[in-house]
Coordinates of C-alpha atoms in Angstrom, one line a residue:
Chain A
M12 CA 0.0 0.0 0.0
Q13 CA 2.1 2.8 -1.3
Y14 CA -0.4 5.4 -2.4
G15 CA -3.3 4.8 -0.2
F16 CA -3.1 8.3 1.3
L17 CA -3.5 9.8 -2.2
T18 CA -6.9 8.0 -2.5
I19 CA -8.1 9.4 0.8
Y20 CA -6.7 12.8 -0.3
W21 CA -8.4 12.6 -3.7
R22 CA -11.8 11.9 -2.1
D23 CA -11.6 14.6 0.5
M24 CA -10.7 17.2 -2.1
I25 CA -13.7 16.1 -4.2
R26 CA -15.9 16.8 -1.3
F27 CA -14.1 20.2 -0.6
V28 CA -14.8 21.6 -4.1
R29 CA -18.3 20.0 -4.4
F30 CA -19.9 21.8 -1.5
K31 CA -20.0 25.2 -3.1
T32 CA -21.7 26.9 -0.2
L33 CA -19.3 25.4 2.3
L34 CA -16.4 26.2 0.1
I35 CA -17.4 29.8 -0.4
S36 CA -18.4 30.4 3.2
S37 CA -15.1 29.0 4.5
L38 CA -13.3 31.4 2.3
L39 CA -15.6 34.3 3.0
Q40 CA -15.6 34.0 6.7
P41 CA -12.0 35.1 7.4
A42 CA -12.4 37.8 4.8
L43 CA -15.4 39.1 6.8
W44 CA -13.5 39.0 10.0
L45 CA -10.8 41.1 8.4
A46 CA -13.3 43.5 6.7
F47 CA -15.5 44.1 9.7
F48 CA -13.8 43.3 13.0
G49 CA -10.4 44.2 11.5
I50 CA -11.3 47.6 10.1
A51 CA -13.5 48.5 13.1
M52 CA -10.9 47.7 15.7
A53 CA -8.1 49.1 13.5
S54 CA -9.8 52.5 13.3
N55 CA -10.1 52.6 17.1
F56 CA -6.7 51.3 18.0
D57 CA -4.8 53.2 15.4
A58 CA -6.5 56.4 16.6
M59 CA -5.6 55.6 20.2
M60 CA -2.0 54.7 19.3
A61 CA -1.5 57.7 17.1
G62 CA 0.2 59.8 19.8
V63 CA 2.4 57.0 21.2
P64 CA 6.0 57.5 20.2
V65 CA 7.8 54.7 18.4
S66 CA 11.4 54.3 19.6
G67 CA 14.6 53.1 17.9
G68 CA 13.5 53.4 14.3
A69 CA 11.4 50.2 14.4
Q70 CA 8.4 50.4 12.1
A71 CA 5.0 50.9 13.5
V72 CA 2.4 48.5 12.2
G73 CA -1.3 49.2 11.9
Y74 CA -3.8 47.0 13.8
L75 CA -5.3 45.6 10.6
T76 CA -1.9 44.1 9.7
F77 CA -1.3 43.0 13.2
M78 CA -4.6 41.1 13.6
G79 CA -4.6 40.0 9.9
C80 CA -1.8 37.6 10.9
G81 CA -4.0 36.4 13.8
I82 CA -6.9 35.8 11.4
I83 CA -4.8 33.6 9.2
A84 CA -4.0 31.6 12.3
M85 CA -7.6 31.5 13.5
T86 CA -8.8 30.3 10.2
T87 CA -6.3 27.5 10.2
L88 CA -7.2 26.5 13.7
F89 CA -11.0 26.4 12.9
T90 CA -10.6 24.6 9.6
S91 CA -8.2 22.0 11.1
L92 CA -10.1 21.4 14.3
F93 CA -13.5 21.0 12.6
S94 CA -12.1 18.8 9.8
G95 CA -12.6 15.8 12.1
I96 CA -16.3 16.0 11.6
V97 CA -16.0 14.3 8.2
I98 CA -14.4 11.3 10.0
L99 CA -17.3 11.1 12.4
F100 CA -19.9 11.2 9.6
D101 CA -17.9 8.6 7.7
K102 CA -17.8 6.5 10.8
N103 CA -21.5 6.7 11.5
W104 CA -23.0 7.0 8.1
G105 CA -20.3 6.8 5.5
L106 CA -17.3 5.2 4.1
M107 CA -15.2 4.5 7.2
R108 CA -16.2 0.9 7.3
E109 CA -15.3 0.4 3.7
I110 CA -12.0 2.1 4.2
L111 CA -11.2 0.2 7.4
A112 CA -12.0 -3.1 5.8
S113 CA -9.8 -2.3 2.8
P114 CA -6.1 -3.1 2.6
V115 CA -5.2 0.6 3.1
S116 CA -3.2 1.0 6.3
R117 CA -4.5 3.3 9.0
N118 CA -1.5 5.6 8.8
H119 CA -2.4 6.3 5.2
I120 CA -5.9 7.3 6.3
I121 CA -4.6 9.8 8.8
I122 CA -1.9 11.1 6.4
G123 CA -4.4 11.5 3.5
L124 CA -6.8 13.4 5.7
A125 CA -4.0 15.6 7.0
L126 CA -2.8 16.4 3.5
S127 CA -6.2 17.5 2.4
G128 CA -6.6 19.6 5.5
V129 CA -3.3 21.3 4.9
T130 CA -4.2 22.0 1.3
K131 CA -7.4 23.7 2.5
S132 CA -5.5 25.8 5.0
F133 CA -3.0 26.8 2.3
I134 CA -5.8 28.0 0.0
Q135 CA -7.4 30.0 2.9
A136 CA -4.1 31.5 4.1
V137 CA -3.2 32.7 0.6
I138 CA -6.7 34.2 0.1
I139 CA -6.6 36.0 3.4
M140 CA -3.2 37.5 2.6
G141 CA -4.4 38.6 -0.7
F142 CA -7.6 40.1 0.6
G143 CA -5.8 41.7 3.5
V144 CA -3.5 43.5 1.1
L145 CA -6.5 44.5 -0.9
I146 CA -8.2 46.2 2.1
G147 CA -5.1 47.9 3.3
A148 CA -3.1 45.4 5.5
A149 CA 0.6 46.1 5.2
F150 CA 1.7 42.5 4.6
F151 CA 5.1 42.3 2.9
A152 CA 5.4 46.1 2.9
G153 CA 8.7 47.1 1.5
F154 CA 9.7 43.5 0.7
T155 CA 11.6 42.6 -2.5
P156 CA 9.8 40.1 -4.7
L157 CA 12.2 37.4 -3.6
H158 CA 11.6 38.3 0.0
I159 CA 7.9 38.1 -0.6
L160 CA 8.2 34.6 -2.0
V161 CA 10.3 33.6 1.0
G162 CA 7.7 35.2 3.2
I163 CA 4.8 33.3 1.7
A164 CA 6.8 30.0 1.9
G165 CA 7.6 30.7 5.5
V166 CA 3.9 31.4 6.4
L167 CA 2.8 28.3 4.6
A168 CA 5.4 26.1 6.4
F169 CA 4.2 27.4 9.7
V170 CA 0.5 27.0 8.7
A171 CA 1.2 23.5 7.5
M172 CA 2.8 22.4 10.8
F173 CA 0.2 24.0 12.9
A174 CA -2.6 22.6 10.8
L175 CA -1.2 19.1 11.0
G176 CA -1.1 19.2 14.8
F177 CA -4.8 20.2 15.0
L178 CA -5.9 17.9 12.2
F179 CA -4.4 14.9 14.0
L180 CA -6.0 16.1 17.3
S181 CA -9.3 16.5 15.5
A182 CA -9.0 13.1 13.9
A183 CA -8.1 11.4 17.2
I184 CA -11.1 12.9 18.9
A185 CA -13.5 12.2 16.1
I186 CA -12.6 8.6 15.7
S187 CA -13.2 8.1 19.4
M188 CA -16.6 9.8 19.5
E189 CA -20.1 8.8 18.6
S190 CA -22.1 12.0 18.1
P191 CA -21.4 15.0 15.9
E192 CA -23.1 17.2 18.6
G193 CA -20.6 16.0 21.2
L194 CA -17.7 16.6 18.8
Q195 CA -18.9 20.1 18.0
G196 CA -19.1 20.8 21.7
I197 CA -15.6 19.7 22.4
M198 CA -14.2 21.6 19.5
T199 CA -15.9 24.8 20.5
L200 CA -14.6 24.3 24.0
L201 CA -11.1 23.9 22.7
T202 CA -11.1 26.9 20.3
M203 CA -11.9 29.4 23.1
P204 CA -8.8 29.1 25.2
I205 CA -6.5 28.4 22.2
F206 CA -7.7 31.4 20.4
F207 CA -8.0 33.9 23.2
A208 CA -4.9 32.8 25.2
S209 CA -2.8 33.7 22.2
N210 CA -1.4 36.8 20.6
A211 CA -3.8 36.7 17.7
L212 CA -5.7 39.9 18.6
Y213 CA -3.6 41.6 21.2
P214 CA -0.1 41.4 22.8
I215 CA 0.2 38.8 25.6
N216 CA 2.7 40.8 27.6
N217 CA 0.2 42.4 29.9
F218 CA -1.5 39.2 30.7
P219 CA -1.3 37.9 34.3
E220 CA 1.8 35.8 34.6
F221 CA 0.3 32.3 34.5
L222 CA -1.7 33.2 31.5
Q223 CA 1.3 34.7 29.9
V224 CA 3.2 31.4 30.3
I225 CA 0.4 29.4 28.9
S226 CA 0.0 31.8 26.0
S227 CA 3.6 31.9 25.0
Y228 CA 3.7 28.0 24.6
N229 CA 0.3 28.0 22.9
P230 CA 0.8 26.5 19.4
M231 CA -1.4 29.3 18.2
T232 CA 1.1 31.9 19.5
L233 CA 4.0 30.0 18.0
L234 CA 2.2 30.0 14.6
I235 CA 1.4 33.7 14.8
N236 CA 5.0 34.5 15.7
G237 CA 6.0 32.8 12.5
I238 CA 3.3 34.5 10.4
R239 CA 4.3 38.0 11.7
Y240 CA 7.9 37.3 11.2
Y241 CA 7.4 36.4 7.6
T242 CA 4.7 38.9 6.7
I243 CA 5.8 42.0 8.7
G244 CA 9.4 41.5 9.6
P245 CA 11.6 40.7 12.6
D246 CA 11.2 44.1 14.3
F247 CA 8.1 46.2 14.6
Y248 CA 5.8 48.1 16.9
A249 CA 2.1 47.2 17.3
L250 CA -0.4 48.2 20.0
G251 CA 2.4 50.0 21.8
H252 CA 4.4 46.8 22.1
H253 CA 7.8 46.2 20.6
Y254 CA 8.0 42.9 18.8
S255 CA 11.4 41.6 17.8
F256 CA 12.2 38.1 16.6
T257 CA 15.6 36.6 16.2
Q258 CA 16.0 33.7 13.8
A259 CA 16.5 31.5 16.8
D260 CA 13.1 32.6 18.2
I261 CA 11.5 31.7 14.9
L262 CA 13.3 28.3 14.7
F263 CA 12.2 27.6 18.3
S264 CA 8.6 28.5 17.4
F265 CA 8.7 26.2 14.4
L266 CA 10.2 23.3 16.3
G267 CA 7.6 23.8 18.9
L268 CA 5.0 23.2 16.2
V269 CA 6.8 20.2 14.9
V270 CA 6.9 18.6 18.4
F271 CA 3.2 19.5 18.8
A272 CA 2.3 17.9 15.5
A273 CA 4.4 14.8 16.3
I274 CA 2.6 14.3 19.6
M275 CA -0.8 14.7 18.0
F276 CA 0.1 12.2 15.3
A277 CA 1.1 9.7 17.9
L278 CA -2.3 10.3 19.6
A279 CA -4.2 9.9 16.3
W280 CA -2.3 6.8 15.4
W281 CA -3.1 5.3 18.7
R282 CA -6.8 6.1 18.5
F283 CA -7.0 4.8 14.9
R284 CA -5.3 1.6 15.6
R285 CA -7.9 0.9 18.3
A286 CA -10.8 2.1 16.2
V287 CA -13.4 -0.5 15.6
V288 CA -16.3 0.4 13.3
T289 CA -18.9 -2.2 12.7
Chain B
M27 CA -26.5 -32.2 8.6
E28 CA -23.3 -30.3 8.3
G29 CA -22.5 -31.2 4.7
P30 CA -19.2 -33.0 4.5
V31 CA -16.9 -31.4 2.0
P32 CA -16.1 -33.7 -0.8
A33 CA -12.5 -35.0 -0.6
G34 CA -10.0 -32.9 -2.5
E35 CA -12.2 -29.8 -2.5
I36 CA -10.9 -27.1 -0.2
P37 CA -13.7 -25.0 1.3
I38 CA -13.4 -21.3 0.5
I39 CA -14.6 -20.4 4.0
S40 CA -13.8 -22.7 6.9
V41 CA -14.6 -21.7 10.4
E42 CA -14.0 -23.8 13.5
N43 CA -15.3 -23.0 17.0
L44 CA -15.5 -19.3 16.4
E45 CA -16.3 -17.4 19.6
H46 CA -16.8 -13.7 20.2
R47 CA -17.6 -11.8 23.4
Y48 CA -18.6 -8.3 24.2
G49 CA -17.7 -8.2 27.9
D50 CA -19.6 -11.0 29.5
F51 CA -22.0 -11.4 26.6
K52 CA -21.1 -14.2 24.2
A53 CA -22.4 -12.9 20.9
V54 CA -20.9 -15.8 18.9
D55 CA -20.7 -19.0 20.9
G56 CA -18.6 -21.6 19.2
I57 CA -19.7 -21.9 15.6
S58 CA -18.2 -24.2 13.0
F59 CA -19.1 -24.4 9.3
S60 CA -17.6 -24.4 5.9
V61 CA -18.6 -22.9 2.6
K62 CA -17.8 -24.5 -0.8
K63 CA -16.5 -22.6 -3.7
G64 CA -19.4 -21.3 -5.8
E65 CA -22.0 -21.7 -3.2
I66 CA -24.6 -19.3 -1.9
F67 CA -24.5 -19.8 1.8
S68 CA -26.8 -18.1 4.3
F69 CA -26.9 -17.4 8.0
L70 CA -30.5 -17.2 8.9
G71 CA -31.5 -15.9 12.3
P72 CA -33.2 -13.1 14.1
N73 CA -31.4 -9.8 14.8
G74 CA -29.1 -10.2 17.8
A75 CA -28.4 -13.9 16.9
G76 CA -24.7 -13.1 16.3
K77 CA -24.8 -13.1 12.5
S78 CA -23.4 -9.7 12.1
T79 CA -20.7 -10.2 14.7
A80 CA -19.6 -13.4 13.0
I81 CA -19.5 -11.7 9.6
N82 CA -17.5 -8.8 11.0
V83 CA -14.9 -11.2 12.4
L84 CA -14.7 -12.9 9.0
I85 CA -14.2 -9.6 7.1
T86 CA -11.6 -8.6 9.7
L87 CA -13.5 -5.6 11.0
L88 CA -13.5 -7.3 14.4
S89 CA -10.5 -9.1 15.7
L90 CA -10.8 -12.8 16.1
Q91 CA -10.9 -13.7 19.8
N92 CA -11.3 -17.4 19.8
G93 CA -11.3 -20.2 17.2
K94 CA -10.1 -20.4 13.7
A95 CA -11.3 -18.9 10.4
L96 CA -9.8 -19.3 7.0
I97 CA -11.0 -17.4 3.9
A98 CA -9.7 -18.4 0.5
G99 CA -6.9 -20.2 2.4
H100 CA -5.9 -17.1 4.4
D101 CA -6.1 -17.0 8.2
V102 CA -8.3 -14.2 9.4
S103 CA -6.2 -13.5 12.5
T104 CA -2.7 -13.9 11.1
D105 CA -3.2 -12.7 7.6
P106 CA -6.0 -10.1 7.6
Q107 CA -4.4 -8.2 4.7
K108 CA -4.7 -11.2 2.4
V109 CA -8.2 -11.9 3.5
R110 CA -9.2 -8.3 2.7
E111 CA -7.8 -8.6 -0.7
S112 CA -9.8 -11.7 -1.4
I113 CA -13.3 -10.5 -0.3
G114 CA -15.9 -8.0 -1.2
I115 CA -18.4 -6.7 1.3
V116 CA -21.8 -5.2 1.3
F117 CA -22.6 -3.9 4.7
Q118 CA -25.9 -4.0 6.5
D119 CA -26.4 -0.3 6.5
I120 CA -25.9 1.8 3.5
T121 CA -22.3 2.9 3.5
L122 CA -22.1 5.3 0.6
D123 CA -20.8 8.9 0.6
R124 CA -24.0 10.8 -0.2
D125 CA -22.0 13.5 -2.0
M126 CA -20.0 11.3 -4.3
T127 CA -21.3 10.2 -7.7
V128 CA -21.9 6.6 -8.7
W129 CA -18.8 6.5 -10.8
E130 CA -16.6 8.2 -8.1
T131 CA -17.9 5.6 -5.5
L132 CA -16.5 2.8 -7.7
E133 CA -13.4 4.6 -8.7
F134 CA -12.6 5.3 -5.0
H135 CA -13.0 1.7 -4.2
G136 CA -10.8 0.6 -7.0
R137 CA -8.1 3.1 -5.9
L138 CA -8.4 1.9 -2.3
Y139 CA -7.4 -1.6 -3.5
E140 CA -4.8 -0.1 -5.8
M141 CA -6.2 -1.5 -9.0
P142 CA -4.3 -0.3 -12.0
V143 CA -6.1 2.5 -13.9
K144 CA -7.0 0.6 -17.0
E145 CA -8.3 -2.5 -15.1
R146 CA -10.2 -0.2 -12.7
R147 CA -11.9 1.8 -15.4
D148 CA -12.8 -1.3 -17.5
R149 CA -14.2 -3.0 -14.4
I150 CA -16.4 0.0 -13.5
E151 CA -17.9 0.0 -17.0
E152 CA -18.6 -3.7 -16.7
L153 CA -20.2 -3.4 -13.3
L154 CA -22.3 -0.4 -14.2
K155 CA -23.9 -2.5 -16.9
L156 CA -24.3 -5.5 -14.7
V157 CA -26.2 -3.6 -12.0
Q158 CA -27.9 -1.4 -14.6
L159 CA -26.6 1.9 -13.2
D160 CA -25.0 2.9 -16.5
A161 CA -27.3 5.9 -16.9
K162 CA -26.8 7.1 -13.4
R163 CA -23.0 7.2 -13.4
D164 CA -22.8 10.9 -12.7
E165 CA -25.6 11.1 -10.2
L166 CA -24.8 11.8 -6.6
T167 CA -25.6 8.7 -4.5
K168 CA -28.0 10.6 -2.4
K169 CA -30.3 10.9 -5.5
L170 CA -30.5 7.2 -5.9
S171 CA -33.4 5.0 -4.7
G172 CA -32.9 2.4 -2.0
G173 CA -32.6 -0.4 -4.5
M174 CA -30.1 1.5 -6.7
K175 CA -28.0 2.2 -3.6
R176 CA -27.9 -1.4 -2.8
R177 CA -27.0 -2.3 -6.4
L178 CA -24.2 0.2 -6.3
E179 CA -22.9 -1.3 -3.1
I180 CA -23.0 -4.8 -4.7
A181 CA -21.1 -3.4 -7.7
R182 CA -18.6 -1.9 -5.3
G183 CA -18.2 -5.2 -3.5
L184 CA -17.4 -6.8 -6.8
M185 CA -14.9 -4.2 -8.0
T186 CA -11.9 -6.3 -7.1
R187 CA -13.3 -9.6 -8.5
P188 CA -13.4 -11.0 -5.0
K189 CA -13.4 -14.8 -4.4
V190 CA -16.2 -14.3 -1.8
L191 CA -18.8 -11.6 -1.6
F192 CA -20.2 -11.0 1.9
L193 CA -23.7 -9.6 2.0
D194 CA -25.0 -8.6 5.4
E195 CA -28.8 -8.4 5.2
P196 CA -28.7 -7.4 1.5
T197 CA -32.4 -6.6 1.1
I198 CA -33.2 -5.0 4.4
G199 CA -35.6 -2.1 4.0
L200 CA -36.3 -2.7 0.3
D201 CA -39.8 -3.1 -1.2
P202 CA -40.9 -6.6 -2.4
Q203 CA -40.3 -6.0 -6.1
T204 CA -36.8 -4.5 -5.5
R205 CA -36.0 -7.5 -3.3
M206 CA -36.9 -10.0 -6.0
R207 CA -34.7 -8.1 -8.5
M208 CA -31.9 -7.9 -6.0
W209 CA -32.0 -11.7 -5.7
E210 CA -31.7 -11.9 -9.4
Y211 CA -28.6 -9.7 -9.3
I212 CA -27.1 -11.9 -6.5
R213 CA -27.8 -15.1 -8.5
G214 CA -26.3 -13.5 -11.6
V215 CA -23.1 -12.6 -9.6
N216 CA -23.0 -16.1 -8.2
R217 CA -23.4 -17.7 -11.7
E218 CA -20.3 -15.8 -12.7
G219 CA -18.4 -17.7 -10.1
T220 CA -18.4 -15.6 -7.0
T221 CA -19.1 -17.5 -3.8
I222 CA -21.7 -15.6 -1.8
F223 CA -22.0 -15.6 2.0
L224 CA -25.1 -13.8 3.2
T225 CA -26.9 -13.1 6.5
T226 CA -30.6 -12.6 6.6
H227 CA -33.6 -12.7 8.8
Y228 CA -36.0 -13.1 5.9
M229 CA -37.1 -16.7 5.6
D230 CA -38.0 -16.4 1.9
E231 CA -34.7 -14.8 1.1
A232 CA -32.7 -17.7 2.7
D233 CA -35.1 -20.2 1.2
Q234 CA -35.1 -19.0 -2.4
L235 CA -31.5 -17.7 -2.7
S236 CA -29.3 -20.2 -0.8
D237 CA -27.7 -23.5 -1.7
R238 CA -27.3 -24.1 2.0
I239 CA -28.5 -22.4 5.1
S240 CA -27.3 -22.4 8.7
I241 CA -30.0 -21.4 11.2
V242 CA -28.3 -19.3 13.8
D243 CA -29.7 -18.5 17.2
H244 CA -28.2 -17.2 20.4
G245 CA -24.7 -17.2 18.8
K246 CA -24.9 -20.9 17.8
I247 CA -25.6 -22.8 14.6
V248 CA -28.7 -24.8 15.3
I249 CA -28.8 -26.7 12.0
T250 CA -27.2 -26.6 8.5
G251 CA -28.5 -27.9 5.3
T252 CA -30.1 -27.2 1.9
P253 CA -33.5 -25.6 2.1
W254 CA -35.0 -28.9 1.0
E255 CA -33.2 -30.9 3.6
L256 CA -34.2 -28.5 6.3
K257 CA -37.8 -28.7 5.4
N258 CA -37.7 -32.4 5.2
T259 CA -36.5 -32.7 8.7
L260 CA -40.0 -31.7 9.7
G261 CA -41.6 -34.5 7.7
Q262 CA -43.3 -34.5 4.4
D263 CA -46.4 -32.7 5.5
L264 CA -47.9 -30.8 8.4
V265 CA -51.5 -31.3 9.5
Y266 CA -53.1 -28.7 11.7
L267 CA -56.2 -29.6 13.7
E268 CA -58.5 -27.9 16.1
T269 CA -60.7 -30.3 18.0
G270 CA -63.1 -30.5 20.9
D271 CA -60.4 -32.1 23.0
N272 CA -56.9 -31.4 21.8
A273 CA -55.2 -33.3 24.7
R274 CA -57.1 -36.5 24.0
A275 CA -56.6 -36.1 20.2
Q276 CA -52.9 -35.9 20.8
Q277 CA -52.9 -39.1 22.8
L278 CA -54.9 -40.9 20.2
L279 CA -53.0 -39.7 17.2
G280 CA -49.5 -40.1 18.6
P281 CA -49.3 -43.9 18.0
I282 CA -50.2 -43.6 14.3
P283 CA -46.9 -44.8 12.5
A284 CA -47.0 -42.0 9.9
V285 CA -47.1 -39.3 12.7
R286 CA -43.6 -38.4 13.6
E287 CA -44.2 -35.7 16.2
I288 CA -47.1 -33.6 17.5
K289 CA -46.7 -30.0 18.6
E290 CA -49.2 -28.2 20.8
K291 CA -50.4 -24.8 19.7
S292 CA -52.6 -22.3 21.5
K293 CA -55.8 -23.5 19.9
G294 CA -54.9 -26.7 18.2
I295 CA -52.2 -29.2 17.4
V296 CA -49.8 -29.7 14.5
L297 CA -48.9 -33.2 13.3
M298 CA -45.6 -33.7 11.4
V299 CA -46.2 -36.7 9.1
N300 CA -43.7 -38.8 7.3
E301 CA -46.0 -39.8 4.5
D302 CA -48.1 -38.0 1.9
G303 CA -50.5 -36.0 4.1
T304 CA -53.5 -36.6 1.8
R305 CA -53.2 -40.3 2.5
V306 CA -52.8 -39.9 6.3
L307 CA -55.7 -37.5 6.7
P308 CA -58.6 -40.0 6.4
G309 CA -57.1 -42.2 9.1
I310 CA -56.7 -39.2 11.4
I311 CA -60.3 -38.2 10.8
D312 CA -61.6 -41.7 11.4
T313 CA -59.6 -42.1 14.6
L314 CA -61.0 -38.8 16.1
R315 CA -64.6 -39.5 14.9
G316 CA -64.4 -43.0 16.4
A317 CA -63.4 -41.5 19.8
G318 CA -66.2 -38.9 19.5
I319 CA -63.9 -35.9 19.3
V320 CA -65.3 -33.1 17.2
I321 CA -63.0 -31.6 14.6
S322 CA -63.6 -27.9 14.1
T323 CA -60.7 -27.1 11.7
I324 CA -58.4 -29.2 9.6
N325 CA -55.6 -28.1 7.3
L326 CA -52.8 -29.7 5.4
K327 CA -49.6 -28.1 4.0
K328 CA -46.0 -28.6 3.2
P329 CA -43.5 -27.4 5.8
T330 CA -42.1 -23.9 5.0
M331 CA -38.9 -22.3 6.0
D332 CA -40.9 -20.5 8.7
D333 CA -41.9 -23.8 10.2
V334 CA -38.3 -25.0 10.1
F335 CA -37.2 -21.8 11.8
V336 CA -39.8 -22.0 14.5
F337 CA -39.2 -25.7 15.1
Y338 CA -35.5 -25.3 15.6
T339 CA -35.4 -22.0 17.5
G340 CA -38.6 -22.3 19.4
R341 CA -39.6 -18.9 18.4
D342 CA -41.2 -16.8 15.8
I343 CA -39.0 -14.4 14.0
R344 CA -42.0 -12.2 13.3
D345 CA -42.5 -11.7 17.0
E346 CA -39.7 -9.2 16.7
G347 CA -41.6 -7.4 14.0
Q348 CA -38.9 -7.7 11.4
A349 CA -40.1 -9.9 8.6
P350 CA -43.0 -9.8 6.2
A351 CA -45.8 -12.1 7.4
R352 CA -46.1 -15.5 5.8
G353 CA -48.1 -18.4 7.0
G354 CA -46.5 -21.0 9.2
F355 CA -48.3 -23.7 11.1
L356 CA -45.6 -24.2 13.7
R357 CA -45.8 -20.6 14.7
A358 CA -46.3 -20.4 18.4
G359 CA -49.1 -18.3 19.9
R360 CA -48.2 -14.8 20.9
H361 CA -45.9 -14.9 23.8

């Protein structure tokens, strides 16, 4: 079984492009966040921050750009976490029995689903970056064309690793559960702390200390560090906070995501091996 | 009645002492049977008899706990991969992706089993014709009728040219005409050389479709044989009587040589007779008249699969409200 994962991938992508409403809404949703929440908050924050001096020649970044990076991460989080639902539907009413009774190995099932999840997140990330630039986010401002390409590649590498982690987690939970309602509940419960205990919408530096510790190891924060590094640059001011990333910081963030994804893969592998669907 | 396999012929399915437990509950309690190549073999039993559990062990969806099972020469517990490559499966519930087309459903299956492109595409065309879904190839499966869905699943089960096709309750929930047509498809598939193993709780399905039947109840095989053999175990004919004194009638008729066994029913008695019933009947009537017992109802018929089932399991499958009604003398009163 060499290419089993490609079969799983093929089928999941068929479903992705077939549901036009779902496809369009999944692409529109992050754009709407940017357009409404982003512009609304940006107009307030940027007005408040207008008088705050920026020291040391670092560039000041508008709120729309700042939170735009967070929206890429948020979209990836939601898409990945909720991707498990298809597994649950397959298990209860669909093809999971056919797949499990076939010679395809269970690793291939997980990998195929992960690949299609990553593909979806890539499409979304690229669209948000494009739309962000369109409505005035300063992504890649002052970058050379080569630098922009490196930036996009960097963002996608981070998005991929993060997406894998949550896809595996989602798959592990989905294969272990019975009802879509229960799964939805758990996923919603998970997204709250992951999203809000991160630097997606605001700096984490003024958090109470324990929350700051949690937030700085949150995979979401690691992802957003990477996205900001590659779309804005290593040194900038936003919301009155000075952000500066060394290459070591970024490497650390990426490795953090690799470790996270590896642990989640182990979890999914364990759950799938035990999975009995009759 | 376990049909001995002719010497030199290796059974395509052979199962010895298969057991399967869920916690303390023994769903499958030591069954042994074998299926010959080219046969249509049925497990007939009520829901909860252990049929589906047994089939799930054979198709490797459940791990084998106890006993031995070989399919096409491959051991279910040590070589599940090989078993999976030799079988096709139609599950009890519809397992189709509602949002894939008919063609995609088959293509997906062929890819899962890594069939080469050319072989896969040719096979799809062949099967679409066989199950008459040619015109529906680009329809989403959710748009298909129940019978078409079943046919598509059968086609899918046949994609890889399996040696054995497992059908778990293949006509459940289908209307009578569709069921009959489904039987025709199954026979057609069998004629082309595929061995069929099916589970069913429909008497008529087991009766009309199978070469051999195992009646399964409480996780055990109660009896195995051809439909004809099974019916013949009840004698040649069944005579149903309602009289003024059923208890005395039973005493008087018992000694008649042609009467093999008498069963008490709620209002009357059933005699299983070894000879042509039309010839035994006058003697029965004379005996009862002579003793002054009034006969209010008398009826004569051939044993049906229903009768066989009730005789060997002691209960009526219809009491569980699952099968279409069909007359059976041996049916017990409502309990």
